[in-house]
PDB file of C-alpha atoms and ligand atoms in Angstrom:
ATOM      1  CA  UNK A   1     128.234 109.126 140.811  1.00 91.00           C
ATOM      2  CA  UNK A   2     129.506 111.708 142.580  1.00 95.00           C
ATOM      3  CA  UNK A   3     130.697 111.993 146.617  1.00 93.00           C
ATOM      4  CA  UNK A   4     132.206 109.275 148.989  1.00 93.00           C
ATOM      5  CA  UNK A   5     133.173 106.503 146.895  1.00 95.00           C
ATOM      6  CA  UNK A   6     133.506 104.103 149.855  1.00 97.00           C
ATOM      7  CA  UNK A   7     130.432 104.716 151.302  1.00 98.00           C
ATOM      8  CA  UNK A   8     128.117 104.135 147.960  1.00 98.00           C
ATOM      9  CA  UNK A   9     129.916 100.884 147.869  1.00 98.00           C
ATOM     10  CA  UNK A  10     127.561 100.286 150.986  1.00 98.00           C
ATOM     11  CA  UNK A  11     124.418 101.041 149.238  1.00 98.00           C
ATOM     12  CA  UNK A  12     123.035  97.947 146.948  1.00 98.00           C
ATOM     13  CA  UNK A  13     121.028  98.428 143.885  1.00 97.00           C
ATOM     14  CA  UNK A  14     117.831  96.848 143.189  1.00 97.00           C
ATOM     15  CA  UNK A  15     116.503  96.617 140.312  1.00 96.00           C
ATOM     16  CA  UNK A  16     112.719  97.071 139.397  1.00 95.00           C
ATOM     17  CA  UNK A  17     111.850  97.275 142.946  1.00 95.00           C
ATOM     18  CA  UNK A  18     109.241  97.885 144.424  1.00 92.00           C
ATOM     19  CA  UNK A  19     107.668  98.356 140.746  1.00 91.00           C
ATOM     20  CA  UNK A  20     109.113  97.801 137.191  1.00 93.00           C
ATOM     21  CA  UNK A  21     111.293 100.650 135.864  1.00 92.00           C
ATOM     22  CA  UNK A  22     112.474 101.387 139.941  1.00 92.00           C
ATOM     23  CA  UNK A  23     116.173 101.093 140.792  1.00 94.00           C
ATOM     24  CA  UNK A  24     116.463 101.088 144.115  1.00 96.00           C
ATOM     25  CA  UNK A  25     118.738 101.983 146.801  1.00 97.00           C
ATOM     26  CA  UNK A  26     118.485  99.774 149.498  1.00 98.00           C
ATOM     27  CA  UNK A  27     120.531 101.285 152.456  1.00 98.00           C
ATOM     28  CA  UNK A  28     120.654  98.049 154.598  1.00 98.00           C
ATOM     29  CA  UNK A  29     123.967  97.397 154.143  1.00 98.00           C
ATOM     30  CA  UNK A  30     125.236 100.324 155.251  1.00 98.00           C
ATOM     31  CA  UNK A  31     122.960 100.166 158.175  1.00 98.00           C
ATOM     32  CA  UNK A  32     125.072  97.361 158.492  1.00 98.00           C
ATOM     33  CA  UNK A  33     128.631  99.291 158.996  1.00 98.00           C
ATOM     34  CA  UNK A  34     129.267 100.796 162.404  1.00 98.00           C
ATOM     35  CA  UNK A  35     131.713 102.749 160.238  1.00 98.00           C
ATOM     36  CA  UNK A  36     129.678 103.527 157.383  1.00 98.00           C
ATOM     37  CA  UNK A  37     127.066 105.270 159.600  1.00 98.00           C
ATOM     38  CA  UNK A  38     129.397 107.040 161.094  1.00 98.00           C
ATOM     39  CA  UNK A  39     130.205 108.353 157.964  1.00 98.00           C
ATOM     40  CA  UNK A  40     126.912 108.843 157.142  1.00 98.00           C
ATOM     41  CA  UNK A  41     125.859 110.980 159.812  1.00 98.00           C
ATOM     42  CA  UNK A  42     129.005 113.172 159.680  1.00 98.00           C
ATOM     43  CA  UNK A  43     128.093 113.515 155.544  1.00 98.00           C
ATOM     44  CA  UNK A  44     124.614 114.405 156.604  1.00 98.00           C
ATOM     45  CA  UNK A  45     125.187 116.905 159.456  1.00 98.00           C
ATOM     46  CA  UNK A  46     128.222 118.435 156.803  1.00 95.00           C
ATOM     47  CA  UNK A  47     127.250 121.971 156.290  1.00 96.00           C
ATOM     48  CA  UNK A  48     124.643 122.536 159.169  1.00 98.00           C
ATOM     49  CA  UNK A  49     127.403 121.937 161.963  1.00 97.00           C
ATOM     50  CA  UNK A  50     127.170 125.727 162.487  1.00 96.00           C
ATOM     51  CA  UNK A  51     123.789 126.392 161.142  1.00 98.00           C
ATOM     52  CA  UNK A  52     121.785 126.950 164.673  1.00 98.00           C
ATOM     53  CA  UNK A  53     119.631 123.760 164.018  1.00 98.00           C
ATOM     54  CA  UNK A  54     117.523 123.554 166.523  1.00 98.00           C
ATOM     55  CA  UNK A  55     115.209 120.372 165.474  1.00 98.00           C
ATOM     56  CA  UNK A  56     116.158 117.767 162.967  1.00 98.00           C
ATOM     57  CA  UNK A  57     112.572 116.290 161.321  1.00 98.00           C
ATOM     58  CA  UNK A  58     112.992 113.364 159.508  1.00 98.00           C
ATOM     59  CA  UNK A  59     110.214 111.062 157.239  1.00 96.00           C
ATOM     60  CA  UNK A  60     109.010 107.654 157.931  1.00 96.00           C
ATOM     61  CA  UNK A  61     110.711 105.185 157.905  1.00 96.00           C
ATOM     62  CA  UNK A  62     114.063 105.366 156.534  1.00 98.00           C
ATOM     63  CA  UNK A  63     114.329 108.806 157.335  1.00 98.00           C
ATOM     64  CA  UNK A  64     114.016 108.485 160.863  1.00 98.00           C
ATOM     65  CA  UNK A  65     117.127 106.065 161.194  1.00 98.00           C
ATOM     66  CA  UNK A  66     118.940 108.880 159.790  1.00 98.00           C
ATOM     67  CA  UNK A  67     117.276 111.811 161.244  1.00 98.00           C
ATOM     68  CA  UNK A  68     117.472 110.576 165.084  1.00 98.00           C
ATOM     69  CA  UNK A  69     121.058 110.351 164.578  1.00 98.00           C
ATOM     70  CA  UNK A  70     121.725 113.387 162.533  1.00 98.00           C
ATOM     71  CA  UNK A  71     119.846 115.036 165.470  1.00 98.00           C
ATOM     72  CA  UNK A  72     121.977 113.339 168.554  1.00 98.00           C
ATOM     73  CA  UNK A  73     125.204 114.340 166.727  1.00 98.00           C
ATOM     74  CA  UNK A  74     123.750 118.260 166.635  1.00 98.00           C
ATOM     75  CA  UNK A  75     122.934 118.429 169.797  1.00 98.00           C
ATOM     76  CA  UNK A  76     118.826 118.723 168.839  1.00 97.00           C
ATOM     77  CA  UNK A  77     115.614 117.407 169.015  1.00 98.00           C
ATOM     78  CA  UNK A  78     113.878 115.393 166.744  1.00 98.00           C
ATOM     79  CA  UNK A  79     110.373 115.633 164.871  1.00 98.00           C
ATOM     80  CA  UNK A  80     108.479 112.704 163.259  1.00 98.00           C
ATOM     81  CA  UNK A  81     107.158 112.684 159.890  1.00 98.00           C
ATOM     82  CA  UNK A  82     104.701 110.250 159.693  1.00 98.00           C
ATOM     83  CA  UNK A  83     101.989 108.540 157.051  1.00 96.00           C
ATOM     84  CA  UNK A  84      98.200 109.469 158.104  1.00 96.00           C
ATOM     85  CA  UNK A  85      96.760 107.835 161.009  1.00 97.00           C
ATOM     86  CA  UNK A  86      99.820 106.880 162.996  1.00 98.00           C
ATOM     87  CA  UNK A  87     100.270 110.108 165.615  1.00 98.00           C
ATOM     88  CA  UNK A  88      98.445 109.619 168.708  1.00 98.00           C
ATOM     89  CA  UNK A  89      97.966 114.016 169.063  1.00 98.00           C
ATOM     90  CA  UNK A  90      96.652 116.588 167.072  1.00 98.00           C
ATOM     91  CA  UNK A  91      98.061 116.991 163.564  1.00 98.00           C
ATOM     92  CA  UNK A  92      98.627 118.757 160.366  1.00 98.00           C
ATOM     93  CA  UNK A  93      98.079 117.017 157.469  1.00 97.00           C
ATOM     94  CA  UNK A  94      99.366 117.733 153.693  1.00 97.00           C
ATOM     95  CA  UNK A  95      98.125 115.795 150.894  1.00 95.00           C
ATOM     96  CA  UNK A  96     100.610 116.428 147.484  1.00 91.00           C
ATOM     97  CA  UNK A  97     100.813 114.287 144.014  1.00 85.00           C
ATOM     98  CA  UNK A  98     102.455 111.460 142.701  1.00 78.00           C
ATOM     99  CA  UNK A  99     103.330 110.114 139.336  1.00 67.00           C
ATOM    100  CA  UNK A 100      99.598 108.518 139.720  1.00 71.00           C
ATOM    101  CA  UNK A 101      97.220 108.891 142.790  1.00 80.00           C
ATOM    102  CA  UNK A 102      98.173 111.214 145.934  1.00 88.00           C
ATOM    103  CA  UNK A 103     100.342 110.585 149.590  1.00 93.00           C
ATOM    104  CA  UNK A 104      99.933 112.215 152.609  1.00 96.00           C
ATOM    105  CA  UNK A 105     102.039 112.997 155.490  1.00 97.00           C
ATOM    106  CA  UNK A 106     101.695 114.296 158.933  1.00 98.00           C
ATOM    107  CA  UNK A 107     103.264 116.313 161.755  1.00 98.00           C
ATOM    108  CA  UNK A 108     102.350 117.290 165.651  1.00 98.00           C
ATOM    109  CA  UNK A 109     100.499 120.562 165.501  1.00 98.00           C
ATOM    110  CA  UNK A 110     103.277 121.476 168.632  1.00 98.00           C
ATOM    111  CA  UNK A 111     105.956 119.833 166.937  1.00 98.00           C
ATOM    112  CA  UNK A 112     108.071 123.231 166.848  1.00 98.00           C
ATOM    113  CA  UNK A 113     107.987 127.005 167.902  1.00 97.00           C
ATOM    114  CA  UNK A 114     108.289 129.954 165.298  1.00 98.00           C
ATOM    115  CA  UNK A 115     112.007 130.425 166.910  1.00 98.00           C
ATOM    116  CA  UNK A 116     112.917 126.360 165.786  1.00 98.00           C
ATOM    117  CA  UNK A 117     115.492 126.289 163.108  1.00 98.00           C
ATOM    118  CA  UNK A 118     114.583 122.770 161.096  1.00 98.00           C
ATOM    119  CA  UNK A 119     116.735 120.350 158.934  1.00 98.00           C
ATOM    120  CA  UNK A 120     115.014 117.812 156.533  1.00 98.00           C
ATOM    121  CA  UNK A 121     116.463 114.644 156.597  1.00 98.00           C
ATOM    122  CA  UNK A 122     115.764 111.292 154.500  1.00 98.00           C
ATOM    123  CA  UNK A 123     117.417 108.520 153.014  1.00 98.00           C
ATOM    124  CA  UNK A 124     116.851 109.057 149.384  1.00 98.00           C
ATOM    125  CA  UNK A 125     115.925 112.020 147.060  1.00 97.00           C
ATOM    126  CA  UNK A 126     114.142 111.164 144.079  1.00 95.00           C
ATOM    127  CA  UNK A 127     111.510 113.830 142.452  1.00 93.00           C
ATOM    128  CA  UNK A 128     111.191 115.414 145.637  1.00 96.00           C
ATOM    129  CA  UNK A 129     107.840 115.550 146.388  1.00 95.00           C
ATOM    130  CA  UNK A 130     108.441 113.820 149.475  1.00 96.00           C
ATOM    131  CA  UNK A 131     110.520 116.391 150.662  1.00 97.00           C
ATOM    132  CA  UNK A 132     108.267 119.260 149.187  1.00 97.00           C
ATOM    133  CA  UNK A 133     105.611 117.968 151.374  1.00 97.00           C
ATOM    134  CA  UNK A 134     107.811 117.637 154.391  1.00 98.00           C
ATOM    135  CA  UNK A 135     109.111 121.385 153.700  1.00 98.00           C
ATOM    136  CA  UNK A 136     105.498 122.635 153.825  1.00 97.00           C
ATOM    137  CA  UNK A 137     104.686 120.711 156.955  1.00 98.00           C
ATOM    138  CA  UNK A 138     107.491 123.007 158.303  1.00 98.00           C
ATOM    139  CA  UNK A 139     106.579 126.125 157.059  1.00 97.00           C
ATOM    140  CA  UNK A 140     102.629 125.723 158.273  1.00 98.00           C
ATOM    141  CA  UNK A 141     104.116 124.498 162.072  1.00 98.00           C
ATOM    142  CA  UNK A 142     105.762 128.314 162.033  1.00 98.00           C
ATOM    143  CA  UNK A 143     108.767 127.085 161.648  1.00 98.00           C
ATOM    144  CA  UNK A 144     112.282 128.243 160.169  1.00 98.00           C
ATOM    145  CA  UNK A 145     113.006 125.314 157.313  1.00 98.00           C
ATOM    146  CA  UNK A 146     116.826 125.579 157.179  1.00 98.00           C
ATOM    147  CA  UNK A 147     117.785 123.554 155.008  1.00 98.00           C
ATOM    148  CA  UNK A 148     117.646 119.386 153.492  1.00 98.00           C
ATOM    149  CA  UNK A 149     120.049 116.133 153.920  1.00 98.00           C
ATOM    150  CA  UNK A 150     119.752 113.166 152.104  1.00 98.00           C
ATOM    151  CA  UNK A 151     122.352 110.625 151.592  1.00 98.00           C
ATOM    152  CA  UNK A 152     121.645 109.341 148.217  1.00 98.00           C
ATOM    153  CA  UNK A 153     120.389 112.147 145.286  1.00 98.00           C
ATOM    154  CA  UNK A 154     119.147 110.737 142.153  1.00 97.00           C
ATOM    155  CA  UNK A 155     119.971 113.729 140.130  1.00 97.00           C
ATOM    156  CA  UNK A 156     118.772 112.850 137.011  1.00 96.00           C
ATOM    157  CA  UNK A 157     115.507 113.165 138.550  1.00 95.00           C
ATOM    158  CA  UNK A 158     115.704 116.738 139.660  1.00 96.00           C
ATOM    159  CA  UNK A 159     114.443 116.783 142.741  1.00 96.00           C
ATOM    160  CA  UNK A 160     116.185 119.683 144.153  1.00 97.00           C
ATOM    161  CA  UNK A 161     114.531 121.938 141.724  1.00 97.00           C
ATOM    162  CA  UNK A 162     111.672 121.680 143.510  1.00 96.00           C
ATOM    163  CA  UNK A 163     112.781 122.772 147.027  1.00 98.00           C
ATOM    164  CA  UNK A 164     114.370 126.354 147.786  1.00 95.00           C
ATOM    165  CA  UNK A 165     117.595 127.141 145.741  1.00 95.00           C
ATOM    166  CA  UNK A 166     120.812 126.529 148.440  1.00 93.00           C
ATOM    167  CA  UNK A 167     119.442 124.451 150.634  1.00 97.00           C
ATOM    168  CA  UNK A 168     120.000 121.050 149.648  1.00 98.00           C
ATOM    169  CA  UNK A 169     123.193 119.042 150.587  1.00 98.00           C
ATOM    170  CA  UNK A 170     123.805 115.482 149.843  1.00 98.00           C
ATOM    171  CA  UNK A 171     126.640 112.866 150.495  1.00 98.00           C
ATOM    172  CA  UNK A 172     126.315 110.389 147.072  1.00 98.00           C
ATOM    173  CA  UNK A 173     124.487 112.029 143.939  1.00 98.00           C
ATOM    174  CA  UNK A 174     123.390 109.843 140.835  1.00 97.00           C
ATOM    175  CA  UNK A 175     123.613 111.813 137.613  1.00 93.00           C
TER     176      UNK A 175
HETATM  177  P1  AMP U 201     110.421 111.412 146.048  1.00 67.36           P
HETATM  178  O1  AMP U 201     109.210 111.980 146.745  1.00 67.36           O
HETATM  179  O2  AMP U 201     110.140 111.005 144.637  1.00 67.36           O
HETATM  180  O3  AMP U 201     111.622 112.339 146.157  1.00 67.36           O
HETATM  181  O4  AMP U 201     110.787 110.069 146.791  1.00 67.36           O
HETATM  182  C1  AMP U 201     111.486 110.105 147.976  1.00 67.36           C
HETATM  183  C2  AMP U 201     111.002 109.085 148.949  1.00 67.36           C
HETATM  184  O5  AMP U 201     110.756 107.824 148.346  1.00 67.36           O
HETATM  185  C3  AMP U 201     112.062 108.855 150.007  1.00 67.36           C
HETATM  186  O6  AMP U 201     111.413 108.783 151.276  1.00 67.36           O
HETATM  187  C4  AMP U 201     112.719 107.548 149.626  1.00 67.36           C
HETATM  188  O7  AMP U 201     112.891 106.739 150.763  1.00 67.36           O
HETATM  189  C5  AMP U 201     111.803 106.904 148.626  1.00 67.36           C
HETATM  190  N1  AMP U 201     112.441 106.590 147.335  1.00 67.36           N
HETATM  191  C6  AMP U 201     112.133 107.140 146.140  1.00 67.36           C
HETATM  192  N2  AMP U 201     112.851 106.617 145.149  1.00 67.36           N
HETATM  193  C7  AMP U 201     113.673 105.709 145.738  1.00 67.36           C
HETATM  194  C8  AMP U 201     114.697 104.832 145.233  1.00 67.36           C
HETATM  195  N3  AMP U 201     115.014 104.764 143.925  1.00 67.36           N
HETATM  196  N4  AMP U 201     115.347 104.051 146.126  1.00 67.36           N
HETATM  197  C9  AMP U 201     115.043 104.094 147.444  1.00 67.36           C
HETATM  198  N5  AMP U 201     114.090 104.902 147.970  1.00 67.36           N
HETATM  199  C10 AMP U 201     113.413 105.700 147.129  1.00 67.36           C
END
């Protein structure tokens, strides 16, 4: 593992959850920590303190307890990411693979203006198809994608490699 020591001490491993062969990283204990969410949020805003973010968009559900804060301690406002059927207004839709089957996530059609600079945030990045899908979201709402935070990378996994080169920043990353 590489990053802040401390603050993977407040994220708990379980194993073969929610299927056999999953480890994972349940961030309810640092949820937990006044002080480790602190932390958190300062890792996560890191390099796009001076970045002109304009709108922080986050993906439900563990995203948003991130994002909403990443986006009060920029100064910006916040777009939901959400599963199909849950936004009351018109949205855009993206359906993209898994391992087995297909997801789908969606975003207000007037979530952001072609003059919005965007950051990505969410708890975890695994293969990154999650992210992928949240990145194209962006791009079809006109948008200027800026850039990713997660606070856990499972590197081994190589997620990054499938969003653009540079742009992705995490606190703790699993090799
Ligand atoms: P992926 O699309 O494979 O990058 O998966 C990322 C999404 O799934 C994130 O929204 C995570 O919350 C969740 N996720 C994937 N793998 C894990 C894991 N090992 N532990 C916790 N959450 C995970």
């Amino acid at each position: 593992m590489s990053g802040n020591h401390e603050l993977a001490s407040y994220i708990r491993d379980i194993p073969d959850f929610p299927k056999p062969g999953i480890l994972f990283k349940d961030i309810t204990p640092l949820l937990q920590s006044a002080d480790a969410m602190a932390t958190a949020v300062e890792g996560l805003c890191g390099p796009w303190r001076d970045a002109g973010i304009t709108r922080v968009a986050a993906i439900e559900a563990r995203g948003f307890i991130f994002g909403a804060c990443v986006a009060s301690a920029l100064g910006c406002g916040f777009i939901p990411i959400r599963k199909p059927g849950k936004l009351p207004w018109d949205a855009l839709r993206h359906e993209y693979s898994l391992e087995y089957g297909t997801d789908c996530l969606e975003v207000h059609s007037d979530a952001a203006r072609s003059d919005d600079r965007i950051l990505i945030v969410d708890d975890v990045l695994a293969t990154g198809g999650t992210a992928a899908a949240a990145a194209q979201l962006v791009v079809r709402l006109g948008a200027q994608l800026t850039g990713f935070a997660f606070v856990v990378e499972l590197g081994f996994l190589s997620g990054r490699e499938r969003l653009e080169p540079g742009t992705v920043h995490s606190i703790l990353k699993y090799d």
